[in-house]
Every structure is written in structure tokens, then in C-alpha cells.
Amino acid sequence: MLKTIPPIERITHMYELVSPVKPLVVLKYLSILVIGAGAMLLVPLIVALYFSEYTIAGTYILIGSVIILLGSLFHRLLPEGELEWKEALIIAAVIFPFAALLSAIPFTFSAGMPFLDAYFEAVSGVTTTGLSVAPATVGPAFLFARSWLQWVGGIGIIIIILMVFIPPGTSAHRLYAINSPETPLRPGVTATAKLLVQIYCLLTVVSFLILVAGGMPAFDAVCHALSAVSTGGFSTRADSAAGFAGLTIPFLITISCLMGAFNFSLYPRIIKDKNALLSDIQFRYFLLFAAIGILLVFFTLTETMNPAEGLSVASFQVISALSTAGFSTVDIGTLPDGTKAVLTVLMWVGGSVGSTAGGIKILRLVILLKVVHLVFIRYFLPREALTPLKLGKDVIETEMVYNILTFVFLYSLVLVCSSFLFMLYGFSLDNALFEVSSALGTVGLSCGITSAAMPDILKGVLIIDMLLGRIEIVPLLILAFPRTWVKK
């Protein structure tokens, strides 16, 4: 059995979904997550007080306190119960749109945005996308809050709450299995959650230090460290990484994005085995896709940029798209169609399973390539020959292949339908596909479509795409499945 697999492929008890969920159990554990989400809302309060944005600070205090009190009340009143897989799936589907809803309220007050725009910004934050409809004049508390939201969404809200609020047991194990693609790195899931958060915090500190050392102001470095390691892409500058002069800071931002785009389980293994990085199949394929992408983008830029500038832009934007970070050093809308086409494909690919990156994920694509290879090999072998599908030394089960094919099909279907809706509003196919790919891959690059002036319907489409991309489609669809709630 392959150990490093996407979360939904790890669920071996899907038969439980034939019976409806227990709403009180879902609410019991959701109340714990509400308490944690309320506590996280209090963090931007510190920044608001530091910059004397007292009205915004008061908003965060009020909303955070009310949410914590309501969560505590529901937790005390609701009966105890163990989560089954179906309840864990529901919680995974609900927590991201709900956390975005809570964060949208202070966003509305701090930036004077319509609530739909504020919710768009909050969803873009918690899903680590980075598409923005915020005005250019927002204050530092808003800039920090959305980067903080990306940082929390990057590691996973439930992973953080598992570390603090939920005691070890069956429910904790199932919440971890739904939200993390890795087998536990330590004997218990709580210990594993703590280790993952420790690694995440360490990478963030390293990112902050190298950005400050590279000449970035401290506040900007904090925000960019939060959004780079989470491969989120929100910047304190309206023109993203292009707002910083020279090549040093964009290079350091790239390093920070790469730290978040690789499988987190690699870091403990690297300490024990220096060859662990190069032996990781996802890392090797990431380098392959990046190298091919840089060559192709460089080729498409030869007529519009000199070689030095073209190589710089190609390297930064390819890593930004493939890691799904979404920073930019150029106006994406001015790039040639060929360049945008390559970046679109890279946004479909995404980063490693077990990282903060989005997209289809390298591991899924590698397994599909293995399937194609096996199909061709079978033509040259006797029918009775046994040819198991293997990745390294691990045998890939048929059920996992079915799940991956289903996910890729659903991903493609959402991509096509969403792009078609954009085309109905007059956008060209290439630009519509680019924008939707960015949202569904939780990337954040924009060719100029995403703005406050965008029709509300299209904002809603991108909101759904961002949520589907972060939650990975299946849990959100199960949430809308009638049998989830009503016994047939």
C-alpha cells in the first residue's frame, strides 16, 4: 500500500456514507473548531493595536470573543460522541467556508468593502489562493490579517486545532486522516500535528530572516513569510514582488515558496538521511516540470524581452505557478499567449502532496503516468502475466487509481464549466482558462480579470473554485449529497 497518498484516497470506510451523518456529533466537533477559529481571529488584533487602528482592533475583539463564547456554549451543551469518517468529511468541507465567513466580517470594516468582496478576499486567504479584489489603499492590519489567514489555511485549520484543542483518540485520528495526506510521522496524530506545526513555524521563521537579510522591511517580511511558506501569494505591494527593486528579494521569495511546496515529511527525513531529498519522487518530478517550464516560458519571451530579463521572469513565474504561490514580478496580462498557456498547465500540476501547494498534485500525475506506461507495457506481455502497478517499492492499489481518475475528471469538469461561464461574459478562452486555473489550483496569478469590478456571478464562481481546489472537491460534493443528511 502506498503511504504517501492524497487524503481522500486514504478513506477505506466510504460505505459509512450510505447512512446519514449525526448532526449533533458534527456540531460538537465543529464547536471546537469554532473556538480555535475565534482565537485565531485575535492575532491580527495585535497588529491593529500596534498601528493604532483601534476601530479595527475593536472589531476583532468583539467578533473573536463572541465566536469563542458561542463555540464554548455549544461545546458544553452538545452530547459527547466519536466521529465517523463521514462526519470528519463534513467537518473538512465546512471549516474553510465557515472560517472565511468569520474573517470576512472584519475585512468589511477594515477596508470598507462590500461583503461579497470581503468574503472573496477571505476565501482567497484561507484557501491560500491570493486572488484579490481589495482596494489598493488598505491598511497594515488588513494586509497582515489576510497573510495570517493564508498561513493558517496553509498548514490546515484542523491540524492546528488538533494540536491544541482535541484530545488523542479515534476522532482525532479521523480528522487528521481526512486533512493530512501523510501517515503519522510520530506514534500519535496529536504528536504528528505538533511536529508538522513546528516544521511550519520553523520554515516561516527562516523565510522571515532571509527576507529581512535581503533588505525587505520587517513588516513586509512578516507578511511575505506568512504568505510565501503557505504558498498563498498575498503581498503588501499592489504589484506583488515587482514592488521590490532588484533581483534579491524575488529570489528569496522564490526560496520561501519552494520550502512550502515540498512534502513536509521530507524535512525530518533529511536530518537523518542527506539523500532523502533527491530520492523523493515528487521532488525529482518537481525539478523536471520546473526545468521544462522555464525553458518553454523563456522561449515564448525571446521576442519581447532580452535574454537576461526573460530568464529572470521565466524562472520566477514558473516556480510561482508550479508551487501555486502566485507571486509575480510582471503584469501577467501583458505576457504573450504562449507564456500564459505554459503557466496555465503548470498551475494544473501544482506542488507535492504533503505540502501547502495546490493543483492536481505531482503524486497523482506521476501515478497516472505509471498507469499509461503500464497500459503500453501490457501490449508486449502475455495476458496471464502479472504486472502490478508500482511506484518505487510500493504497490498502488486499484481503488486508489479509481479515486485519482475520479478526482482528475471532476477537476477537469469544474475547470471547463467555470471557464465556459467566464466566456459567456465575453472573456477569451485563454484568459478565462488562466483565471479559473489559478483559482482552482489555489495559485493567485491573474491575467487582469479578477478585480472589484468583476461581475458578482463570476466572483461567486471563483469563490467556489477556490474552495473546491483547497478542499479537493470530493468532501464539498459529499456535503451536498442528499444521502449524507437523509436516509434513503
Tab-separated table of N, CA and C in Angstrom, residues 5-140:
chain	number	residue	atom	x	y	z
A	5	ILE	N	-0.143	9.363	0.015
A	5	ILE	CA	-1.276	9.472	-0.891
A	5	ILE	C	-2.186	10.603	-0.453
A	6	PRO	N	-2.953	11.187	-1.397
A	6	PRO	CA	-3.852	12.272	-1.067
A	6	PRO	C	-4.896	11.834	-0.052
A	7	PRO	N	-5.448	12.793	0.721
A	7	PRO	CA	-6.285	12.448	1.858
A	7	PRO	C	-7.510	11.626	1.518
A	8	ILE	N	-8.225	11.964	0.446
A	8	ILE	CA	-9.472	11.262	0.192
A	8	ILE	C	-9.205	9.817	-0.211
A	9	GLU	N	-8.016	9.533	-0.789
A	9	GLU	CA	-7.698	8.168	-1.183
A	9	GLU	C	-7.372	7.300	0.022
A	10	ARG	N	-7.202	7.898	1.180
A	10	ARG	CA	-6.879	7.129	2.370
A	10	ARG	C	-8.124	6.620	3.079
A	11	ILE	N	-9.289	7.071	2.655
A	11	ILE	CA	-10.515	6.693	3.352
A	11	ILE	C	-10.978	5.328	2.855
A	12	THR	N	-10.924	4.345	3.715
A	12	THR	CA	-11.265	2.976	3.320
A	12	THR	C	-12.635	2.552	3.830
A	13	HIS	N	-13.358	3.489	4.430
A	13	HIS	CA	-14.661	3.141	5.009
A	13	HIS	C	-15.759	4.008	4.409
A	14	MET	N	-15.692	4.203	3.090
A	14	MET	CA	-16.674	5.076	2.453
A	14	MET	C	-18.083	4.501	2.508
A	15	TYR	N	-18.190	3.198	2.822
A	15	TYR	CA	-19.513	2.596	2.928
A	15	TYR	C	-20.344	3.255	4.014
A	16	GLU	N	-19.681	3.936	4.946
A	16	GLU	CA	-20.419	4.604	6.020
A	16	GLU	C	-21.328	5.706	5.487
A	17	LEU	N	-21.021	6.197	4.280
A	17	LEU	CA	-21.796	7.300	3.747
A	17	LEU	C	-23.196	6.887	3.310
A	18	VAL	N	-23.479	5.582	3.301
A	18	VAL	CA	-24.837	5.171	2.941
A	18	VAL	C	-25.827	5.521	4.041
A	19	SER	N	-25.341	5.756	5.251
A	19	SER	CA	-26.210	6.199	6.337
A	19	SER	C	-25.945	7.670	6.593
A	20	PRO	N	-26.967	8.417	7.028
A	20	PRO	CA	-26.778	9.855	7.214
A	20	PRO	C	-25.856	10.168	8.387
A	21	VAL	N	-25.298	11.366	8.374
A	21	VAL	CA	-24.420	11.798	9.451
A	21	VAL	C	-25.235	12.094	10.703
A	22	LYS	N	-24.550	12.144	11.816
A	22	LYS	CA	-25.184	12.536	13.078
A	22	LYS	C	-24.914	14.034	13.291
A	23	PRO	N	-25.905	14.884	13.056
A	23	PRO	CA	-25.682	16.335	13.105
A	23	PRO	C	-25.128	16.821	14.440
A	24	LEU	N	-25.585	16.243	15.555
A	24	LEU	CA	-25.121	16.721	16.863
A	24	LEU	C	-23.634	16.430	17.070
A	25	VAL	N	-23.175	15.307	16.539
A	25	VAL	CA	-21.746	14.988	16.641
A	25	VAL	C	-20.931	15.968	15.798
A	26	VAL	N	-21.435	16.256	14.599
A	26	VAL	CA	-20.749	17.225	13.736
A	26	VAL	C	-20.675	18.583	14.424
A	27	LEU	N	-21.808	19.017	15.009
A	27	LEU	CA	-21.830	20.309	15.687
A	27	LEU	C	-20.911	20.328	16.910
A	28	LYS	N	-20.809	19.198	17.604
A	28	LYS	CA	-19.942	19.106	18.788
A	28	LYS	C	-18.501	19.418	18.418
A	29	TYR	N	-18.007	18.761	17.376
A	29	TYR	CA	-16.612	18.968	16.984
A	29	TYR	C	-16.430	20.265	16.203
A	30	LEU	N	-17.479	20.670	15.501
A	30	LEU	CA	-17.402	21.955	14.821
A	30	LEU	C	-17.317	23.090	15.825
A	31	SER	N	-17.951	22.925	16.991
A	31	SER	CA	-17.867	23.955	18.035
A	31	SER	C	-16.432	24.108	18.538
A	32	ILE	N	-15.690	22.997	18.587
A	32	ILE	CA	-14.274	23.083	18.982
A	32	ILE	C	-13.486	23.870	17.943
A	33	LEU	N	-13.780	23.599	16.673
A	33	LEU	CA	-13.098	24.328	15.600
A	33	LEU	C	-13.483	25.804	15.613
A	34	VAL	N	-14.722	26.087	15.997
A	34	VAL	CA	-15.159	27.487	16.094
A	34	VAL	C	-14.365	28.212	17.173
A	35	ILE	N	-14.135	27.548	18.302
A	35	ILE	CA	-13.330	28.165	19.367
A	35	ILE	C	-11.922	28.479	18.856
A	36	GLY	N	-11.336	27.502	18.160
A	36	GLY	CA	-9.997	27.722	17.610
A	36	GLY	C	-9.969	28.834	16.582
A	37	ALA	N	-10.990	28.863	15.698
A	37	ALA	CA	-11.052	29.914	14.678
A	37	ALA	C	-11.225	31.284	15.321
A	38	GLY	N	-12.011	31.343	16.397
A	38	GLY	CA	-12.171	32.614	17.104
A	38	GLY	C	-10.882	33.085	17.729
A	39	ALA	N	-10.111	32.150	18.301
A	39	ALA	CA	-8.819	32.509	18.895
A	39	ALA	C	-7.856	33.027	17.833
A	40	MET	N	-7.892	32.423	16.645
A	40	MET	CA	-7.003	32.862	15.564
A	40	MET	C	-7.354	34.254	15.068
A	41	LEU	N	-8.637	34.629	15.177
A	41	LEU	CA	-9.036	35.975	14.768
A	41	LEU	C	-8.449	37.053	15.674
A	42	LEU	N	-8.036	36.660	16.882
A	42	LEU	CA	-7.495	37.646	17.819
A	42	LEU	C	-6.052	38.025	17.502
A	43	VAL	N	-5.374	37.228	16.671
A	43	VAL	CA	-3.964	37.523	16.348
A	43	VAL	C	-3.807	38.843	15.591
A	44	PRO	N	-4.623	39.111	14.547
A	44	PRO	CA	-4.500	40.416	13.871
A	44	PRO	C	-4.789	41.600	14.783
A	45	LEU	N	-5.453	41.349	15.914
A	45	LEU	CA	-5.712	42.405	16.892
A	45	LEU	C	-4.415	43.081	17.339
A	46	ILE	N	-3.365	42.289	17.530
A	46	ILE	CA	-2.078	42.821	17.987
A	46	ILE	C	-1.522	43.815	16.965
A	47	VAL	N	-1.603	43.447	15.686
A	47	VAL	CA	-1.103	44.325	14.626
A	47	VAL	C	-1.949	45.589	14.537
A	48	ALA	N	-3.262	45.439	14.665
A	48	ALA	CA	-4.149	46.605	14.612
A	48	ALA	C	-3.835	47.585	15.748
A	49	LEU	N	-3.579	47.051	16.943
A	49	LEU	CA	-3.213	47.922	18.071
A	49	LEU	C	-1.862	48.585	17.839
A	50	TYR	N	-0.912	47.842	17.294
A	50	TYR	CA	0.434	48.390	17.051
A	50	TYR	C	0.380	49.570	16.083
A	51	PHE	N	-0.484	49.462	15.065
A	51	PHE	CA	-0.586	50.540	14.075
A	51	PHE	C	-1.714	51.520	14.409
A	52	SER	N	-2.202	51.455	15.649
A	52	SER	CA	-3.222	52.394	16.154
A	52	SER	C	-4.513	52.367	15.340
A	53	GLU	N	-4.847	51.219	14.766
A	53	GLU	CA	-6.125	51.066	14.071
A	53	GLU	C	-7.132	50.519	15.090
A	54	TYR	N	-7.564	51.396	15.983
A	54	TYR	CA	-8.330	50.970	17.153
A	54	TYR	C	-9.740	50.482	16.794
A	55	THR	N	-10.335	51.064	15.778
A	55	THR	CA	-11.666	50.599	15.362
A	55	THR	C	-11.598	49.158	14.878
A	56	ILE	N	-10.566	48.862	14.080
A	56	ILE	CA	-10.380	47.503	13.572
A	56	ILE	C	-10.054	46.564	14.724
A	57	ALA	N	-9.235	47.029	15.663
A	57	ALA	CA	-8.900	46.205	16.824
A	57	ALA	C	-10.162	45.860	17.614
A	58	GLY	N	-11.030	46.846	17.793
A	58	GLY	CA	-12.285	46.600	18.498
A	58	GLY	C	-13.160	45.588	17.771
A	59	THR	N	-13.157	45.652	16.445
A	59	THR	CA	-13.933	44.689	15.659
A	59	THR	C	-13.428	43.276	15.884
A	60	TYR	N	-12.101	43.107	15.867
A	60	TYR	CA	-11.516	41.781	16.073
A	60	TYR	C	-11.791	41.259	17.492
A	61	ILE	N	-11.708	42.147	18.474
A	61	ILE	CA	-12.001	41.731	19.847
A	61	ILE	C	-13.449	41.256	19.974
A	62	LEU	N	-14.368	42.052	19.419
A	62	LEU	CA	-15.791	41.734	19.524
A	62	LEU	C	-16.115	40.420	18.815
A	63	ILE	N	-15.694	40.307	17.567
A	63	ILE	CA	-16.034	39.112	16.781
A	63	ILE	C	-15.366	37.876	17.367
A	64	GLY	N	-14.077	37.995	17.702
A	64	GLY	CA	-13.360	36.854	18.261
A	64	GLY	C	-13.961	36.389	19.570
A	65	SER	N	-14.308	37.327	20.441
A	65	SER	CA	-14.878	36.974	21.745
A	65	SER	C	-16.242	36.317	21.599
A	66	VAL	N	-17.091	36.875	20.748
A	66	VAL	CA	-18.426	36.313	20.542
A	66	VAL	C	-18.333	34.889	19.986
A	67	ILE	N	-17.419	34.690	19.043
A	67	ILE	CA	-17.273	33.364	18.428
A	67	ILE	C	-16.776	32.353	19.451
A	68	ILE	N	-15.816	32.755	20.269
A	68	ILE	CA	-15.287	31.846	21.290
A	68	ILE	C	-16.368	31.493	22.304
A	69	LEU	N	-17.155	32.484	22.720
A	69	LEU	CA	-18.225	32.234	23.688
A	69	LEU	C	-19.292	31.311	23.113
A	70	LEU	N	-19.701	31.550	21.876
A	70	LEU	CA	-20.714	30.700	21.252
A	70	LEU	C	-20.192	29.275	21.067
A	71	GLY	N	-18.936	29.161	20.625
A	71	GLY	CA	-18.350	27.837	20.469
A	71	GLY	C	-18.278	27.094	21.782
A	72	SER	N	-17.902	27.788	22.855
A	72	SER	CA	-17.819	27.171	24.186
A	72	SER	C	-19.196	26.731	24.669
A	73	LEU	N	-20.205	27.563	24.414
A	73	LEU	CA	-21.569	27.239	24.841
A	73	LEU	C	-22.070	25.972	24.141
A	74	PHE	N	-21.907	25.927	22.817
A	74	PHE	CA	-22.352	24.747	22.070
A	74	PHE	C	-21.581	23.498	22.497
A	75	HIS	N	-20.305	23.672	22.778
A	75	HIS	CA	-19.491	22.519	23.175
A	75	HIS	C	-19.953	21.947	24.517
A	76	ARG	N	-20.377	22.817	25.420
A	76	ARG	CA	-20.852	22.367	26.736
A	76	ARG	C	-22.218	21.703	26.636
A	77	LEU	N	-23.075	22.195	25.760
A	77	LEU	CA	-24.452	21.714	25.693
A	77	LEU	C	-24.601	20.435	24.868
A	78	LEU	N	-23.750	20.253	23.865
A	78	LEU	CA	-23.918	19.116	22.964
A	78	LEU	C	-23.347	17.842	23.575
A	79	PRO	N	-23.974	16.688	23.289
A	79	PRO	CA	-23.504	15.416	23.878
A	79	PRO	C	-22.185	14.962	23.268
A	80	GLU	N	-21.446	14.139	24.017
A	80	GLU	CA	-20.187	13.581	23.528
A	80	GLU	C	-20.470	12.504	22.483
A	81	GLY	N	-19.504	12.291	21.598
A	81	GLY	CA	-19.635	11.252	20.572
A	81	GLY	C	-18.376	11.177	19.752
A	82	GLU	N	-18.112	9.979	19.219
A	82	GLU	CA	-16.948	9.784	18.366
A	82	GLU	C	-17.308	10.064	16.908
A	83	LEU	N	-16.389	10.706	16.212
A	83	LEU	CA	-16.591	10.978	14.796
A	83	LEU	C	-16.401	9.710	13.970
A	84	GLU	N	-17.284	9.491	13.003
A	84	GLU	CA	-17.051	8.504	11.970
A	84	GLU	C	-16.451	9.234	10.768
A	85	TRP	N	-16.053	8.456	9.752
A	85	TRP	CA	-15.399	9.075	8.600
A	85	TRP	C	-16.299	10.106	7.938
A	86	LYS	N	-17.586	9.812	7.852
A	86	LYS	CA	-18.486	10.734	7.161
A	86	LYS	C	-18.584	12.070	7.895
A	87	GLU	N	-18.600	12.015	9.240
A	87	GLU	CA	-18.628	13.276	9.996
A	87	GLU	C	-17.330	14.068	9.813
A	88	ALA	N	-16.207	13.356	9.774
A	88	ALA	CA	-14.921	14.027	9.562
A	88	ALA	C	-14.874	14.691	8.183
A	89	LEU	N	-15.435	14.019	7.176
A	89	LEU	CA	-15.510	14.602	5.836
A	89	LEU	C	-16.347	15.877	5.825
A	90	ILE	N	-17.468	15.845	6.538
A	90	ILE	CA	-18.345	17.018	6.593
A	90	ILE	C	-17.614	18.194	7.238
A	91	ILE	N	-16.919	17.930	8.326
A	91	ILE	CA	-16.189	18.998	9.009
A	91	ILE	C	-15.113	19.571	8.096
A	92	ALA	N	-14.410	18.698	7.350
A	92	ALA	CA	-13.395	19.162	6.412
A	92	ALA	C	-13.994	20.059	5.338
A	93	ALA	N	-15.233	19.752	4.936
A	93	ALA	CA	-15.887	20.544	3.902
A	93	ALA	C	-16.405	21.874	4.434
A	94	VAL	N	-16.790	21.913	5.694
A	94	VAL	CA	-17.444	23.101	6.259
A	94	VAL	C	-16.451	24.124	6.791
A	95	ILE	N	-15.340	23.687	7.347
A	95	ILE	CA	-14.495	24.576	8.135
A	95	ILE	C	-13.898	25.721	7.317
A	96	PHE	N	-13.535	25.474	6.049
A	96	PHE	CA	-12.912	26.541	5.259
A	96	PHE	C	-13.892	27.646	4.867
A	97	PRO	N	-15.059	27.321	4.298
A	97	PRO	CA	-16.002	28.416	4.010
A	97	PRO	C	-16.488	29.112	5.274
A	98	PHE	N	-16.587	28.362	6.394
A	98	PHE	CA	-17.039	28.969	7.645
A	98	PHE	C	-15.973	29.902	8.205
A	99	ALA	N	-14.708	29.473	8.187
A	99	ALA	CA	-13.619	30.341	8.661
A	99	ALA	C	-13.521	31.598	7.812
A	100	ALA	N	-13.747	31.448	6.508
A	100	ALA	CA	-13.731	32.623	5.626
A	100	ALA	C	-14.864	33.574	5.969
A	101	LEU	N	-16.025	33.020	6.320
A	101	LEU	CA	-17.173	33.845	6.696
A	101	LEU	C	-16.850	34.686	7.933
A	102	LEU	N	-16.208	34.067	8.923
A	102	LEU	CA	-15.837	34.799	10.134
A	102	LEU	C	-14.835	35.907	9.828
A	103	SER	N	-13.873	35.610	8.973
A	103	SER	CA	-12.826	36.590	8.655
A	103	SER	C	-13.340	37.710	7.765
A	104	ALA	N	-14.400	37.445	7.001
A	104	ALA	CA	-14.919	38.460	6.087
A	104	ALA	C	-15.525	39.642	6.828
A	105	ILE	N	-16.014	39.405	8.053
A	105	ILE	CA	-16.665	40.492	8.799
A	105	ILE	C	-15.676	41.612	9.127
A	106	PRO	N	-14.522	41.327	9.766
A	106	PRO	CA	-13.570	42.418	9.989
A	106	PRO	C	-12.969	42.965	8.697
A	107	PHE	N	-12.872	42.132	7.644
A	107	PHE	CA	-12.384	42.637	6.359
A	107	PHE	C	-13.305	43.725	5.823
A	108	THR	N	-14.598	43.539	6.002
A	108	THR	CA	-15.566	44.538	5.530
A	108	THR	C	-15.363	45.873	6.223
A	109	PHE	N	-15.154	45.827	7.540
A	109	PHE	CA	-14.976	47.065	8.299
A	109	PHE	C	-13.618	47.710	8.035
A	110	SER	N	-12.581	46.902	7.923
A	110	SER	CA	-11.227	47.470	7.816
A	110	SER	C	-10.926	48.036	6.435
A	111	ALA	N	-11.598	47.526	5.399
A	111	ALA	CA	-11.311	48.000	4.046
A	111	ALA	C	-12.493	48.703	3.401
A	112	GLY	N	-13.634	48.754	4.087
A	112	GLY	CA	-14.814	49.389	3.511
A	112	GLY	C	-15.314	48.679	2.269
A	113	MET	N	-15.157	47.344	2.227
A	113	MET	CA	-15.528	46.554	1.051
A	113	MET	C	-16.959	46.045	1.173
A	114	PRO	N	-17.648	45.852	0.045
A	114	PRO	CA	-18.923	45.122	0.092
A	114	PRO	C	-18.679	43.729	0.666
A	115	PHE	N	-19.700	43.150	1.287
A	115	PHE	CA	-19.473	41.880	1.977
A	115	PHE	C	-19.042	40.769	1.023
A	116	LEU	N	-19.603	40.751	-0.202
A	116	LEU	CA	-19.196	39.723	-1.168
A	116	LEU	C	-17.706	39.829	-1.477
A	117	ASP	N	-17.214	41.057	-1.647
A	117	ASP	CA	-15.784	41.256	-1.908
A	117	ASP	C	-14.953	40.834	-0.701
A	118	ALA	N	-15.437	41.155	0.486
A	118	ALA	CA	-14.720	40.764	1.701
A	118	ALA	C	-14.675	39.243	1.837
A	119	TYR	N	-15.798	38.596	1.511
A	119	TYR	CA	-15.820	37.130	1.574
A	119	TYR	C	-14.903	36.530	0.519
A	120	PHE	N	-14.879	37.120	-0.669
A	120	PHE	CA	-13.963	36.677	-1.720
A	120	PHE	C	-12.524	36.741	-1.217
A	121	GLU	N	-12.180	37.863	-0.591
A	121	GLU	CA	-10.811	38.053	-0.085
A	121	GLU	C	-10.497	37.044	1.014
A	122	ALA	N	-11.471	36.781	1.882
A	122	ALA	CA	-11.260	35.831	2.974
A	122	ALA	C	-11.118	34.407	2.455
A	123	VAL	N	-11.940	34.026	1.477
A	123	VAL	CA	-11.810	32.697	0.870
A	123	VAL	C	-10.467	32.568	0.175
A	124	SER	N	-10.076	33.625	-0.530
A	124	SER	CA	-8.771	33.619	-1.189
A	124	SER	C	-7.640	33.459	-0.177
A	125	GLY	N	-7.851	34.005	1.028
A	125	GLY	CA	-6.841	33.863	2.071
A	125	GLY	C	-6.797	32.472	2.662
A	126	VAL	N	-7.934	31.980	3.127
A	126	VAL	CA	-7.949	30.704	3.847
A	126	VAL	C	-7.650	29.531	2.929
A	127	THR	N	-7.905	29.684	1.617
A	127	THR	CA	-7.574	28.625	0.668
A	127	THR	C	-6.168	28.776	0.103
A	128	THR	N	-5.429	29.772	0.579
A	128	THR	CA	-4.060	30.091	0.133
A	128	THR	C	-4.005	30.360	-1.367
A	129	THR	N	-5.003	31.081	-1.882
A	129	THR	CA	-5.020	31.380	-3.315
A	129	THR	C	-4.267	32.670	-3.617
A	130	GLY	N	-4.777	33.794	-3.137
A	130	GLY	CA	-4.071	35.052	-3.371
A	130	GLY	C	-4.695	35.948	-4.408
A	131	LEU	N	-5.803	35.545	-5.043
A	131	LEU	CA	-6.541	36.462	-5.905
A	131	LEU	C	-7.168	37.535	-5.026
A	132	SER	N	-7.172	38.773	-5.513
A	132	SER	CA	-7.620	39.863	-4.647
A	132	SER	C	-8.552	40.821	-5.371
A	133	VAL	N	-9.556	41.282	-4.643
A	133	VAL	CA	-10.449	42.329	-5.135
A	133	VAL	C	-10.422	43.521	-4.172
A	134	ALA	N	-9.440	43.565	-3.288
A	134	ALA	CA	-9.350	44.626	-2.283
A	134	ALA	C	-8.859	45.916	-2.909
A	135	PRO	N	-9.273	47.046	-2.357
A	135	PRO	CA	-8.750	48.326	-2.843
A	135	PRO	C	-7.271	48.474	-2.526
A	136	ALA	N	-6.588	49.325	-3.265
A	136	ALA	CA	-5.138	49.481	-3.106
A	136	ALA	C	-4.767	50.251	-1.845
A	137	THR	N	-5.751	50.866	-1.189
A	137	THR	CA	-5.460	51.750	-0.051
A	137	THR	C	-5.672	51.075	1.307
A	138	VAL	N	-5.730	49.761	1.360
A	138	VAL	CA	-5.976	49.075	2.629
A	138	VAL	C	-4.811	49.295	3.587
A	139	GLY	N	-5.103	49.237	4.899
A	139	GLY	CA	-4.100	49.490	5.921
A	139	GLY	C	-3.309	48.256	6.306
A	140	PRO	N	-2.314	48.437	7.176
A	140	PRO	CA	-1.438	47.325	7.563
A	140	PRO	C	-2.159	46.192	8.290
